Amino acid sequence: MNNQNTAPFSLEKSPADKSILVLSGKGGVGKSTVAANLAISLSLQGYSTGLLDTDFHGPSIPKLLGMEGTKLSSSDGKS
């Protein structure tokens, strides 16, 4: 039996200096609303922000930000 403690994958260092996690064990408490408002507020203050919605039952961030149906693209022109 192999006794090495190795992960099936490796994580590289995040390019973000800081992260904010909005988490709750209950649904319908406003996590997406809080996360979207934090991202927008920090962006308006000059910070670079990103927002990842990992809702298994359907992400609500595109709806909150008025971006439903918007195709994603990157700044280097790749889709």
PDB file of N, CA, C and O in Angstrom, residues 1-2 8 10 13 16 18 24 27 29 32 34 43-47 51-53 58 62 65 71 79:
ATOM      1  N   MET A   1       0.837  -1.183   0.000  1.00  0.00           N
ATOM      2  CA  MET A   1       0.000   0.000   0.000  1.00  0.00           C
ATOM      3  C   MET A   1       0.885   1.252   0.000  1.00  0.00           C
ATOM      4  O   MET A   1       1.888   1.318   0.677  1.00  0.00           O
ATOM      5  N   ASN A   2       0.473   2.266  -0.739  1.00  0.00           N
ATOM      6  CA  ASN A   2       1.226   3.505  -0.863  1.00  0.00           C
ATOM      7  C   ASN A   2       0.912   4.417   0.322  1.00  0.00           C
ATOM      8  O   ASN A   2      -0.218   4.814   0.539  1.00  0.00           O
ATOM      9  N   PRO A   8      -4.559  14.412  -5.481  1.00  0.00           N
ATOM     10  CA  PRO A   8      -4.765  14.050  -6.880  1.00  0.00           C
ATOM     11  C   PRO A   8      -4.549  15.218  -7.835  1.00  0.00           C
ATOM     12  O   PRO A   8      -4.504  15.059  -9.031  1.00  0.00           O
ATOM     13  N   SER A  10      -2.813  19.592  -7.901  1.00  0.00           N
ATOM     14  CA  SER A  10      -2.061  20.594  -7.156  1.00  0.00           C
ATOM     15  C   SER A  10      -2.680  21.962  -7.388  1.00  0.00           C
ATOM     16  O   SER A  10      -3.221  22.231  -8.452  1.00  0.00           O
ATOM     17  N   LYS A  13      -0.551  29.087  -6.668  1.00  0.00           N
ATOM     18  CA  LYS A  13      -0.882  30.304  -5.926  1.00  0.00           C
ATOM     19  C   LYS A  13      -1.857  31.156  -6.735  1.00  0.00           C
ATOM     20  O   LYS A  13      -1.709  31.343  -7.924  1.00  0.00           O
ATOM     21  N   ALA A  16      -4.712  36.510  -6.935  1.00  0.00           N
ATOM     22  CA  ALA A  16      -5.339  37.501  -6.050  1.00  0.00           C
ATOM     23  C   ALA A  16      -4.542  37.625  -4.757  1.00  0.00           C
ATOM     24  O   ALA A  16      -4.118  36.642  -4.179  1.00  0.00           O
ATOM     25  N   LYS A  18      -5.866  39.085  -2.036  1.00  0.00           N
ATOM     26  CA  LYS A  18      -6.842  38.858  -0.971  1.00  0.00           C
ATOM     27  C   LYS A  18      -8.117  38.277  -1.574  1.00  0.00           C
ATOM     28  O   LYS A  18      -8.456  38.548  -2.714  1.00  0.00           O
ATOM     29  N   SER A  24     -22.852  30.608   3.490  1.00  0.00           N
ATOM     30  CA  SER A  24     -23.887  30.293   4.470  1.00  0.00           C
ATOM     31  C   SER A  24     -24.334  28.864   4.231  1.00  0.00           C
ATOM     32  O   SER A  24     -24.286  28.374   3.110  1.00  0.00           O
ATOM     33  N   GLY A  27     -29.994  28.429   2.276  1.00  0.00           N
ATOM     34  CA  GLY A  27     -30.324  29.129   1.036  1.00  0.00           C
ATOM     35  C   GLY A  27     -31.241  30.306   1.274  1.00  0.00           C
ATOM     36  O   GLY A  27     -31.945  30.376   2.280  1.00  0.00           O
ATOM     37  N   VAL A  29     -30.616  33.554   1.813  1.00  0.00           N
ATOM     38  CA  VAL A  29     -30.272  34.552   2.824  1.00  0.00           C
ATOM     39  C   VAL A  29     -29.565  35.778   2.233  1.00  0.00           C
ATOM     40  O   VAL A  29     -29.189  36.672   2.976  1.00  0.00           O
ATOM     41  N   SER A  32     -25.626  35.888  -2.681  1.00  0.00           N
ATOM     42  CA  SER A  32     -25.288  36.423  -4.002  1.00  0.00           C
ATOM     43  C   SER A  32     -25.422  37.937  -4.049  1.00  0.00           C
ATOM     44  O   SER A  32     -24.594  38.631  -4.650  1.00  0.00           O
ATOM     45  N   VAL A  34     -25.087  40.029  -1.496  1.00  0.00           N
ATOM     46  CA  VAL A  34     -23.962  40.587  -0.732  1.00  0.00           C
ATOM     47  C   VAL A  34     -22.679  40.512  -1.553  1.00  0.00           C
ATOM     48  O   VAL A  34     -21.921  41.487  -1.641  1.00  0.00           O
ATOM     49  N   SER A  43     -14.912  47.589  -6.697  1.00  0.00           N
ATOM     50  CA  SER A  43     -14.522  48.012  -8.034  1.00  0.00           C
ATOM     51  C   SER A  43     -14.638  49.528  -8.191  1.00  0.00           C
ATOM     52  O   SER A  43     -13.761  50.180  -8.767  1.00  0.00           O
ATOM     53  N   LEU A  44     -15.714  50.095  -7.672  1.00  0.00           N
ATOM     54  CA  LEU A  44     -15.906  51.545  -7.745  1.00  0.00           C
ATOM     55  C   LEU A  44     -14.859  52.312  -6.937  1.00  0.00           C
ATOM     56  O   LEU A  44     -14.611  53.484  -7.201  1.00  0.00           O
ATOM     57  N   GLN A  45     -14.234  51.638  -5.971  1.00  0.00           N
ATOM     58  CA  GLN A  45     -13.165  52.246  -5.185  1.00  0.00           C
ATOM     59  C   GLN A  45     -11.799  52.048  -5.829  1.00  0.00           C
ATOM     60  O   GLN A  45     -10.780  52.421  -5.260  1.00  0.00           O
ATOM     61  N   GLY A  46     -11.767  51.439  -7.016  1.00  0.00           N
ATOM     62  CA  GLY A  46     -10.522  51.287  -7.751  1.00  0.00           C
ATOM     63  C   GLY A  46      -9.843  49.936  -7.630  1.00  0.00           C
ATOM     64  O   GLY A  46      -8.783  49.730  -8.210  1.00  0.00           O
ATOM     65  N   TYR A  47     -10.434  49.022  -6.890  1.00  0.00           N
ATOM     66  CA  TYR A  47      -9.851  47.685  -6.747  1.00  0.00           C
ATOM     67  C   TYR A  47     -10.225  46.817  -7.944  1.00  0.00           C
ATOM     68  O   TYR A  47     -11.311  46.958  -8.510  1.00  0.00           O
ATOM     69  N   LEU A  51     -15.682  37.845  -9.481  1.00  0.00           N
ATOM     70  CA  LEU A  51     -16.786  37.246  -8.738  1.00  0.00           C
ATOM     71  C   LEU A  51     -17.076  35.871  -9.318  1.00  0.00           C
ATOM     72  O   LEU A  51     -17.340  35.742 -10.511  1.00  0.00           O
ATOM     73  N   LEU A  52     -17.004  34.864  -8.478  1.00  0.00           N
ATOM     74  CA  LEU A  52     -17.261  33.484  -8.894  1.00  0.00           C
ATOM     75  C   LEU A  52     -18.499  32.981  -8.178  1.00  0.00           C
ATOM     76  O   LEU A  52     -18.543  32.942  -6.952  1.00  0.00           O
ATOM     77  N   ASP A  53     -19.516  32.611  -8.944  1.00  0.00           N
ATOM     78  CA  ASP A  53     -20.760  32.086  -8.390  1.00  0.00           C
ATOM     79  C   ASP A  53     -20.754  30.573  -8.577  1.00  0.00           C
ATOM     80  O   ASP A  53     -20.765  30.088  -9.703  1.00  0.00           O
ATOM     81  N   GLY A  58     -28.160  26.873 -10.082  1.00  0.00           N
ATOM     82  CA  GLY A  58     -28.347  27.965 -11.024  1.00  0.00           C
ATOM     83  C   GLY A  58     -27.778  29.256 -10.500  1.00  0.00           C
ATOM     84  O   GLY A  58     -28.294  29.817  -9.534  1.00  0.00           O
ATOM     85  N   PRO A  62     -25.415  36.549 -12.825  1.00  0.00           N
ATOM     86  CA  PRO A  62     -25.740  37.213 -14.100  1.00  0.00           C
ATOM     87  C   PRO A  62     -27.073  37.959 -14.051  1.00  0.00           C
ATOM     88  O   PRO A  62     -27.192  39.055 -14.594  1.00  0.00           O
ATOM     89  N   LEU A  65     -26.722  41.203 -11.961  1.00  0.00           N
ATOM     90  CA  LEU A  65     -25.929  42.242 -12.637  1.00  0.00           C
ATOM     91  C   LEU A  65     -26.496  42.630 -13.999  1.00  0.00           C
ATOM     92  O   LEU A  65     -25.882  43.409 -14.719  1.00  0.00           O
ATOM     93  N   LYS A  71     -22.467  36.706 -23.570  1.00  0.00           N
ATOM     94  CA  LYS A  71     -21.393  35.762 -23.849  1.00  0.00           C
ATOM     95  C   LYS A  71     -20.103  36.256 -23.189  1.00  0.00           C
ATOM     96  O   LYS A  71     -19.755  37.431 -23.298  1.00  0.00           O
ATOM     97  N   SER A  79     -12.383  33.614 -26.560  1.00  0.00           N
ATOM     98  CA  SER A  79     -13.713  33.399 -25.934  1.00  0.00           C
ATOM     99  C   SER A  79     -13.684  32.214 -25.033  1.00  0.00           C
ATOM    100  O   SER A  79     -13.011  31.273 -25.215  1.00  0.00           O
TER     101      SER A  79
END
